[in-house]
Amino acid sequence: MKIRTRYAPSPTGKMHVGNLRSALYEFLIAKHDGGDFMLRIEDTDQERFVEGATEIIYRTLEKTGLVHDEGPDKDGGYGPYVQSERMKTGIYMKYAKELIDKGEAYYCFCDKERLASLKTEVVEGKEITVYDKHCLHLSKEEIEANLAAGKPFVIRQNNPTEGTTTFHDELYGDITVENAELDDMILIKSDGYPTYNFANVVDDHTMNITHVVRGNEYLSSSPKYQRLYDAFGWESPVYVHLPLITDENHKKLAKRSGHASFEDLLEQGFVTEAVVNYIALLGWSPEDNREIFSLEELIKEFDYHRISKSPAVFDIVKLRWMNGEYIKAMDFDKFYEMAEPYLKKVLTKDFDLKKIANMVKTRIEVFPDIESHIDFFQELPEYDVEMYTHKKMKTDSASSLQVLQDVLPLLEVQEDYSNDGLYQMLTKYVEEKGVKNGYVMWPVRTAVSGKQMTPAGATEIMEVLGKEETLKRIRKGIEKLQNA
Ligand code: GLU
């Protein structure tokens, strides 16, 4: 049987790391096996619907390369692929009525006041009303009369109060719960929309989904879904519930972490491929300790049986490292295209930006890092003369002053301001003096950059700065050392 997975997002905002991981794993499970990956939009919760969220979903899937085989924009014969459109076909009501006929569901006419008077229970931090099955006991005539009078209603699942229900998850194994713990959840809401819980089951079945992959926050509802499958006499899909993703403090990754959504990460200068690679490892690992994977490689390697149950920590330091690896491996043109806005933000003078970009490519982890590496080109920073003193280079203020005074006239007459030309000229001076390279290069680089660490050597920096600016900075260095 061909594997069919679905990514079933609710369009409620940005695409969170957890959402993207579900999409990625569903995609990988299908593609690893030559199966189909489907997109279904679960928009039945009108209150949570956010304008533009569907577009974010499309954009993200496209950008990350998680190409769906079927979806609202790609008919595969199982449409409609948007739940609000499916609702219009009457599918959910039809199945809900089938359950009513089987005694597995019932109409509930209770109003807000009555529901408010019922006892509540805290389930996973949320207060829920435990419905007391009041309307299960209405007579046929009462129900008919209520319906005829147009009284608002919901349809509830009728869960037994005795016995147990068992379902199977590929990672967690068999899970058995007491039926008495299962509330009679709403299947059809008073606005006629199905709940997520009901639509999801009906759709997964009618759309022939073989594997359901989702966050383990759905684990606790799964017995109720299992009861629906059993009530219909349907075979349930293979379930894979994914471990929680936490932040560095082992708290559930939340918006306030600042890097919880795909869009946030891109804005922070991360590269799509690195993010996808990193997210693949949030709960899954290959047999060896390999960490860098392209999407193609992931498809080949991904075995869902190797997904872990323990929470995955979203480690921004690790992601930054991985992103740096992707930047290093990136071809220069693509790198430049992404780096340019960051370069232009800092450098407004007439510099050779490509040369500067080349200097930083191997030194940054995320694009905004560029700024602190290159700011000295724009403006010589204030620096301390102490910086001229370097033990290993055997330099101090006096030696540096001497070197700068010696090279200034050479630089004044020098015409070739290419890196090579400058390097030859300076090494000639080094040889004549019989000193080590660093003895000269250290003070020169300090003078032209004002920094201890630079993305390139003295002559490369001077090439970019040009003659006029170089001379200005060397003179400034001399002045500083003389006044010290
Ligand atoms: N609409 C649900 C969500 O966005 C889907 C969960 C599932 O995959 O079943 O969380």
Coordinates of C-alpha atoms and ligand atoms in Angstrom, one line a residue:
M1 CA 0.0 0.0 0.0
K2 CA 1.3 3.4 -0.9
I3 CA 2.1 5.7 2.1
R4 CA -0.1 8.8 2.2
T5 CA 0.7 11.5 4.8
R6 CA -0.8 14.8 5.3
Y7 CA 0.3 18.1 6.8
A8 CA -2.9 19.5 8.3
P9 CA -2.2 23.0 9.6
S10 CA -4.7 25.3 11.1
P11 CA -4.2 28.8 9.6
T12 CA -3.8 30.6 12.9
G13 CA -0.6 32.6 12.4
K14 CA 3.1 32.1 11.8
M15 CA 4.5 28.7 11.0
H16 CA 6.1 27.5 14.3
V17 CA 9.1 25.3 14.5
G18 CA 6.9 22.5 15.8
N19 CA 4.5 22.9 12.8
L20 CA 7.4 22.9 10.4
R21 CA 8.8 19.8 12.0
S22 CA 5.5 18.0 11.6
A23 CA 5.3 19.0 7.9
L24 CA 8.9 17.9 7.4
Y25 CA 8.5 14.5 9.0
E26 CA 5.3 13.8 7.2
F27 CA 7.0 14.8 3.9
L28 CA 10.1 12.6 4.7
I29 CA 8.0 9.6 5.7
A30 CA 6.0 9.7 2.5
K31 CA 9.0 10.5 0.2
H32 CA 11.3 7.9 1.9
D33 CA 8.8 5.4 0.7
G34 CA 7.8 6.9 -2.6
G35 CA 4.4 7.9 -1.1
D36 CA 2.3 11.0 -1.4
F37 CA 2.4 14.1 0.8
M38 CA -0.8 16.0 1.1
L39 CA -1.7 19.5 2.3
R40 CA -5.0 19.9 4.1
I41 CA -6.1 23.3 5.5
E42 CA -7.9 22.8 8.8
D43 CA -9.8 26.1 9.1
T44 CA -12.9 25.0 11.0
D45 CA -12.1 27.0 14.0
Q46 CA -13.3 30.4 12.8
E47 CA -12.4 32.1 16.0
R48 CA -8.7 31.3 15.6
F49 CA -8.5 31.9 11.9
V50 CA -5.9 34.6 11.0
E51 CA -6.0 36.4 7.7
G52 CA -2.9 35.7 5.7
A53 CA -1.9 32.6 7.6
T54 CA -2.8 30.3 4.7
E55 CA -0.4 32.2 2.5
I56 CA 2.4 31.8 5.1
I57 CA 1.8 28.0 5.0
Y58 CA 2.1 27.9 1.2
R59 CA 5.1 30.2 1.2
T60 CA 6.9 28.2 3.8
L61 CA 6.3 24.8 2.2
E62 CA 7.6 26.2 -1.1
K63 CA 10.6 27.8 0.4
T64 CA 11.6 24.7 2.4
G65 CA 11.1 22.4 -0.6
L66 CA 8.4 20.4 1.1
V67 CA 6.4 20.1 -2.1
H68 CA 3.0 18.6 -1.6
D69 CA 1.5 16.2 -4.2
E70 CA -2.0 17.1 -3.4
G71 CA -3.7 20.1 -1.8
P72 CA -6.1 22.9 -2.4
D73 CA -4.0 24.0 -5.3
K74 CA -3.3 20.5 -6.6
D75 CA -6.2 18.2 -7.0
G76 CA -5.4 14.5 -6.4
G77 CA -8.9 13.2 -6.4
Y78 CA -9.5 13.6 -2.7
G79 CA -10.7 17.2 -2.6
P80 CA -11.8 19.6 -1.4
Y81 CA -8.6 20.0 0.6
V82 CA -9.9 22.9 2.8
Q83 CA -12.1 21.8 5.7
S84 CA -14.5 24.8 5.4
E85 CA -15.1 23.7 1.8
R86 CA -15.5 20.1 2.8
M87 CA -18.1 21.1 5.3
K88 CA -20.2 22.6 2.5
T89 CA -20.4 19.2 0.9
G90 CA -22.2 18.0 4.1
I91 CA -19.6 15.3 4.7
Y92 CA -19.2 16.0 8.5
M93 CA -22.9 16.2 9.2
K94 CA -23.5 13.0 7.3
Y95 CA -20.9 11.1 9.3
A96 CA -22.1 12.7 12.6
K97 CA -25.6 11.5 11.9
E98 CA -24.3 8.0 11.1
L99 CA -22.8 8.0 14.6
I100 CA -26.1 9.2 16.1
D101 CA -27.9 6.3 14.4
K102 CA -25.3 3.9 15.9
G103 CA -25.8 5.3 19.3
E104 CA -22.2 6.6 19.3
A105 CA -23.1 10.3 19.3
Y106 CA -26.1 12.4 20.4
Y107 CA -27.6 15.8 20.0
C108 CA -27.0 18.2 22.9
F109 CA -29.2 21.2 23.4
C110 CA -27.8 22.4 26.7
D111 CA -27.4 26.2 26.8
K112 CA -24.4 28.2 28.2
E113 CA -25.9 28.6 31.6
R114 CA -26.4 24.9 32.1
L115 CA -22.9 24.1 30.8
A116 CA -21.5 26.7 33.2
S117 CA -23.1 25.0 36.1
L118 CA -21.4 21.7 35.3
K119 CA -18.3 20.6 37.1
T120 CA -15.0 21.3 35.5
E121 CA -11.7 19.5 35.4
V122 CA -8.2 20.6 34.7
V123 CA -6.8 18.6 31.9
E124 CA -3.2 19.5 30.8
G125 CA -3.5 22.9 32.4
K126 CA -6.8 23.7 30.7
E127 CA -10.1 23.9 32.5
I128 CA -12.6 21.8 30.6
T129 CA -16.3 21.1 31.4
V130 CA -17.1 17.5 32.0
Y131 CA -20.4 17.0 30.3
D132 CA -22.8 15.0 32.3
K133 CA -24.6 13.2 29.4
H134 CA -27.8 15.0 30.3
C135 CA -29.0 15.2 26.6
L136 CA -28.2 11.5 26.0
H137 CA -31.3 10.7 27.9
L138 CA -33.7 12.9 25.8
S139 CA -36.5 11.0 24.2
K140 CA -36.8 10.8 20.5
E141 CA -39.8 13.1 20.6
E142 CA -38.0 15.7 22.7
I143 CA -35.1 15.7 20.2
E144 CA -37.5 16.0 17.2
A145 CA -39.4 18.8 18.8
N146 CA -36.2 20.7 19.7
L147 CA -34.9 20.3 16.2
A148 CA -38.2 21.4 14.7
A149 CA -38.2 24.5 16.9
G150 CA -34.8 25.4 15.7
K151 CA -33.1 25.1 19.1
P152 CA -29.3 25.5 18.8
F153 CA -27.5 22.2 19.3
V154 CA -24.1 20.5 19.2
I155 CA -23.4 16.9 18.5
R156 CA -21.4 15.0 21.1
Q157 CA -19.5 11.8 21.0
N158 CA -21.1 9.2 23.3
N159 CA -18.2 7.6 25.2
P160 CA -18.9 4.6 27.5
T161 CA -18.4 5.1 31.2
E162 CA -17.0 1.6 31.7
G163 CA -14.2 -0.4 30.1
T164 CA -11.1 0.8 28.4
T165 CA -9.9 2.0 25.0
T166 CA -6.5 1.1 23.5
F167 CA -4.7 2.7 20.6
H168 CA -1.3 2.2 19.2
D169 CA 1.4 4.7 18.5
E170 CA 4.6 3.7 16.7
L171 CA 6.8 5.3 19.2
Y172 CA 4.8 5.1 22.5
G173 CA 3.4 1.6 21.8
D174 CA 0.0 0.6 23.0
I175 CA -1.7 3.2 25.2
T176 CA -4.8 2.1 27.2
V177 CA -7.1 4.5 29.0
E178 CA -10.2 4.1 31.2
N179 CA -13.3 5.1 29.2
A180 CA -14.6 6.9 32.2
E181 CA -11.9 9.5 31.7
L182 CA -13.0 10.3 28.2
D183 CA -15.3 13.3 28.0
D184 CA -18.1 13.4 25.5
M185 CA -16.3 15.8 23.2
I186 CA -18.2 17.9 20.7
L187 CA -18.1 16.7 17.1
I188 CA -20.3 19.3 15.5
K189 CA -20.4 22.8 16.9
S190 CA -23.5 25.0 17.2
D191 CA -22.3 27.0 14.1
G192 CA -22.6 23.7 12.2
Y193 CA -18.8 23.5 11.8
P194 CA -17.1 20.2 12.8
T195 CA -14.5 20.4 15.6
Y196 CA -10.9 19.8 14.7
N197 CA -11.2 16.5 16.6
F198 CA -14.0 15.2 14.4
A199 CA -13.1 16.6 11.0
N200 CA -9.6 15.3 11.4
V201 CA -10.7 11.7 11.8
V202 CA -13.3 11.9 9.0
D203 CA -10.8 13.5 6.7
D204 CA -7.9 11.2 7.5
H205 CA -10.1 8.3 6.7
T206 CA -11.9 9.6 3.6
M207 CA -8.6 11.0 2.2
N208 CA -6.9 7.6 2.6
I209 CA -4.2 8.8 5.0
T210 CA -2.0 6.0 6.1
H211 CA 0.3 7.8 8.6
V212 CA -0.6 10.6 11.0
V213 CA 2.4 12.5 12.4
R214 CA 1.8 15.2 14.9
G215 CA 2.9 16.8 18.2
N216 CA 2.4 14.7 21.3
E217 CA -0.1 17.2 22.7
Y218 CA -2.6 15.1 20.7
L219 CA -1.7 11.9 22.4
S220 CA -4.2 12.5 25.2
S221 CA -7.1 12.9 22.7
S222 CA -6.1 9.9 20.6
P223 CA -8.2 7.4 22.5
K224 CA -11.3 9.5 21.6
Y225 CA -10.2 9.4 18.0
Q226 CA -9.7 5.7 18.3
R227 CA -13.3 5.4 19.5
L228 CA -14.5 7.2 16.5
Y229 CA -12.6 4.9 14.2
D230 CA -14.0 1.9 16.0
A231 CA -17.5 3.3 15.9
F232 CA -17.3 3.7 12.2
G233 CA -15.6 0.4 11.7
W234 CA -12.7 2.1 10.1
E235 CA -9.1 1.1 10.4
S236 CA -7.0 3.7 12.2
P237 CA -3.9 5.2 10.6
V238 CA -0.4 4.6 11.8
Y239 CA 0.2 7.2 14.5
V240 CA 3.5 8.8 15.1
H241 CA 3.4 11.4 18.0
L242 CA 6.4 13.6 18.1
P243 CA 8.3 14.7 21.2
L244 CA 7.9 18.1 22.7
I245 CA 10.3 20.8 21.5
T246 CA 11.6 22.9 24.4
D247 CA 13.8 26.0 24.7
E248 CA 17.2 26.0 26.4
N249 CA 15.4 26.2 29.8
H250 CA 13.4 23.1 29.0
K251 CA 10.2 25.0 28.8
K252 CA 7.9 24.5 25.8
L253 CA 9.3 26.5 22.9
A254 CA 7.0 29.5 22.8
K255 CA 6.7 32.8 20.9
R256 CA 8.5 34.6 23.6
S257 CA 11.7 32.6 22.8
G258 CA 12.0 34.9 19.8
H259 CA 13.0 32.1 17.4
A260 CA 9.9 30.0 17.5
S261 CA 8.7 30.5 14.0
F262 CA 10.3 29.9 10.6
E263 CA 9.8 33.5 9.6
D264 CA 11.5 34.7 12.8
L265 CA 14.5 32.6 12.0
L266 CA 14.8 33.9 8.5
E267 CA 14.5 37.4 9.7
Q268 CA 17.4 36.7 12.1
G269 CA 19.6 35.8 9.2
F270 CA 19.3 32.0 9.2
V271 CA 19.4 30.1 5.9
T272 CA 16.4 28.0 4.9
E273 CA 18.4 24.8 4.2
A274 CA 20.1 25.1 7.6
V275 CA 16.8 25.6 9.4
V276 CA 15.3 22.5 7.7
N277 CA 18.4 20.5 8.4
Y278 CA 18.4 21.5 12.1
I279 CA 14.6 20.9 12.5
A280 CA 15.0 17.4 11.1
L281 CA 17.3 16.7 14.1
L282 CA 14.7 17.9 16.6
G283 CA 13.7 14.5 17.7
W284 CA 15.3 12.3 15.0
S285 CA 18.8 11.2 14.5
P286 CA 20.5 8.9 12.1
E287 CA 22.4 5.8 13.1
D288 CA 25.8 7.5 12.8
N289 CA 26.3 10.9 14.3
R290 CA 26.1 12.7 11.1
E291 CA 24.5 16.1 11.3
I292 CA 24.6 17.9 7.9
F293 CA 21.9 16.7 5.6
S294 CA 20.4 18.1 2.4
L295 CA 16.7 17.5 2.0
E296 CA 17.5 14.8 -0.6
E297 CA 19.7 13.1 1.9
L298 CA 17.1 13.3 4.6
I299 CA 14.6 11.6 2.3
K300 CA 17.1 8.8 1.9
E301 CA 18.0 8.4 5.5
F302 CA 14.8 9.2 7.4
D303 CA 13.5 6.3 9.3
Y304 CA 10.7 7.3 11.6
H305 CA 11.4 4.4 13.9
R306 CA 14.4 6.3 15.0
I307 CA 12.4 9.3 16.3
S308 CA 13.0 9.8 20.0
K309 CA 10.3 10.2 22.7
S310 CA 12.4 12.5 24.9
P311 CA 11.9 16.2 24.5
A312 CA 14.1 17.9 21.9
V313 CA 15.9 21.0 23.0
F314 CA 15.9 23.8 20.5
D315 CA 19.5 24.9 20.8
I316 CA 20.1 28.2 19.1
V317 CA 23.9 27.9 19.5
K318 CA 23.8 24.7 17.6
L319 CA 21.6 26.1 14.9
R320 CA 24.0 29.1 14.6
W321 CA 26.9 26.7 14.1
M322 CA 25.0 24.7 11.5
N323 CA 24.0 27.9 9.8
G324 CA 27.6 28.9 9.6
E325 CA 28.5 25.6 7.9
Y326 CA 25.8 26.3 5.3
I327 CA 27.1 29.7 4.7
K328 CA 30.6 28.4 4.3
A329 CA 29.5 25.9 1.7
M330 CA 27.2 28.3 -0.2
D331 CA 28.3 29.4 -3.6
F332 CA 29.5 33.0 -3.6
D333 CA 26.8 34.6 -5.8
K334 CA 24.1 33.3 -3.6
F335 CA 26.0 34.3 -0.5
Y336 CA 26.5 37.8 -1.9
E337 CA 22.9 38.2 -2.7
M338 CA 21.9 37.4 0.9
A339 CA 24.8 39.4 2.4
E340 CA 24.4 42.6 0.4
P341 CA 21.6 44.2 2.5
Y342 CA 23.7 43.6 5.6
L343 CA 26.8 45.1 4.0
K344 CA 24.9 48.1 2.7
K345 CA 23.4 48.8 6.0
V346 CA 26.9 49.5 7.4
L347 CA 28.9 50.6 4.4
T348 CA 27.7 53.6 2.6
K349 CA 31.0 54.7 1.2
D350 CA 32.2 53.5 -2.2
F351 CA 33.7 50.1 -1.3
D352 CA 34.2 47.0 -3.2
L353 CA 31.4 45.1 -1.4
K354 CA 32.2 41.8 -3.1
K355 CA 35.7 41.8 -1.7
I356 CA 34.4 42.5 1.7
A357 CA 31.8 39.9 1.4
N358 CA 34.4 37.4 0.5
M359 CA 36.4 38.2 3.7
V360 CA 33.5 37.5 6.0
K361 CA 31.9 34.5 4.3
T362 CA 33.8 31.9 6.4
R363 CA 33.6 34.0 9.6
I364 CA 29.9 34.4 10.3
E365 CA 27.2 32.1 11.6
V366 CA 24.2 34.3 10.7
F367 CA 24.0 37.2 8.3
P368 CA 23.7 40.0 10.9
D369 CA 27.1 38.9 12.3
I370 CA 28.5 40.7 9.2
E371 CA 28.0 44.1 10.8
S372 CA 30.4 43.8 13.6
H373 CA 33.1 42.3 11.3
I374 CA 33.0 45.1 8.8
D375 CA 32.0 48.3 10.6
F376 CA 35.6 49.5 10.8
F377 CA 35.7 50.0 7.0
Q378 CA 33.1 52.7 7.2
E379 CA 34.7 54.6 10.1
L380 CA 37.9 54.0 12.0
P381 CA 36.8 53.2 15.5
E382 CA 38.3 54.9 18.6
Y383 CA 41.0 52.5 19.8
D384 CA 43.5 52.2 22.6
V385 CA 47.2 52.5 21.8
E386 CA 47.7 49.5 24.0
M387 CA 46.5 47.5 21.0
Y388 CA 49.9 48.0 19.3
T389 CA 51.6 46.0 21.9
H390 CA 51.6 42.4 21.1
K391 CA 53.9 39.9 22.8
K392 CA 54.0 37.3 20.1
M393 CA 54.6 39.8 17.4
K394 CA 57.2 41.4 19.6
T395 CA 55.7 44.8 19.1
D396 CA 55.2 47.7 21.4
S397 CA 54.3 51.4 21.1
A398 CA 57.8 52.4 20.3
S399 CA 58.4 49.8 17.6
S400 CA 55.0 50.4 16.1
L401 CA 55.6 54.1 15.9
Q402 CA 58.9 53.4 14.1
V403 CA 57.3 51.0 11.7
L404 CA 54.4 53.4 10.8
Q405 CA 56.8 56.3 10.4
D406 CA 58.9 54.2 8.0
V407 CA 56.1 52.8 5.9
L408 CA 54.1 56.1 5.6
P409 CA 56.4 57.6 2.9
L410 CA 56.5 54.2 1.1
L411 CA 52.7 54.1 1.1
E412 CA 52.6 57.7 -0.1
V413 CA 54.6 57.0 -3.2
Q414 CA 53.1 53.5 -3.7
E415 CA 50.7 53.5 -6.8
D416 CA 49.7 49.9 -6.8
Y417 CA 47.1 49.6 -4.0
S418 CA 46.2 46.0 -4.8
N419 CA 46.6 43.4 -2.1
D420 CA 49.5 41.9 -3.9
G421 CA 51.2 45.1 -4.7
L422 CA 51.0 46.3 -1.1
Y423 CA 52.1 43.0 0.2
Q424 CA 55.2 42.9 -1.9
M425 CA 56.1 46.4 -0.9
L426 CA 55.7 45.7 2.8
T427 CA 57.5 42.4 2.7
K428 CA 60.4 44.1 1.0
Y429 CA 60.5 46.5 4.0
V430 CA 60.3 43.5 6.4
E431 CA 63.3 41.8 4.6
E432 CA 65.4 45.0 4.7
K433 CA 64.8 45.4 8.4
G434 CA 65.4 41.7 9.1
V435 CA 62.3 41.4 11.2
K436 CA 59.4 39.0 11.3
N437 CA 56.3 39.7 9.2
G438 CA 54.1 40.3 12.2
Y439 CA 56.4 43.0 13.5
V440 CA 55.3 45.2 10.6
M441 CA 51.9 43.8 9.7
W442 CA 50.5 44.0 13.3
P443 CA 50.9 47.8 13.7
V444 CA 49.9 48.5 10.1
R445 CA 46.7 46.4 10.5
T446 CA 46.0 48.0 13.9
A447 CA 46.4 51.5 12.4
V448 CA 44.1 50.8 9.4
S449 CA 41.4 48.9 11.3
G450 CA 41.5 50.0 14.9
K451 CA 40.6 46.5 15.8
Q452 CA 42.3 43.5 17.3
M453 CA 40.4 41.1 15.1
T454 CA 39.7 41.7 11.5
P455 CA 38.2 39.5 8.7
A456 CA 41.4 40.0 6.6
G457 CA 45.0 40.9 6.8
A458 CA 46.5 44.4 6.6
T459 CA 47.1 44.6 2.9
E460 CA 43.7 43.2 2.0
I461 CA 42.1 45.8 4.2
M462 CA 44.2 48.6 2.7
E463 CA 43.2 47.5 -0.8
V464 CA 39.6 47.9 0.1
L465 CA 40.1 51.2 1.9
G466 CA 42.2 52.7 -0.9
K467 CA 45.2 55.0 -0.8
E468 CA 43.7 58.2 0.6
E469 CA 41.9 56.5 3.5
T470 CA 44.8 54.2 4.3
L471 CA 47.2 57.2 4.6
K472 CA 44.8 59.0 6.8
R473 CA 44.6 56.1 9.1
I474 CA 48.3 55.5 9.2
R475 CA 48.9 59.2 10.1
K476 CA 46.3 58.9 12.7
G477 CA 48.1 55.9 14.2
I478 CA 51.3 57.9 14.3
E479 CA 49.6 60.8 16.0
K480 CA 48.1 58.5 18.6
L481 CA 51.4 56.8 19.3
Q482 CA 53.2 60.1 19.5
N483 CA 50.7 61.5 22.0
A484 CA 50.7 58.4 24.1
Ligands
GLU1 N1 -4.9 21.2 12.6 C1 -4.0 20.6 13.6 C2 -2.9 21.5 14.0 O1 -2.6 22.4 13.3 C3 -3.5 19.3 13.0 C4 -3.0 18.3 13.9 C5 -2.8 17.0 13.2 O2 -1.9 16.9 12.5 O3 -3.7 16.1 13.4 O4 -2.4 21.4 15.1

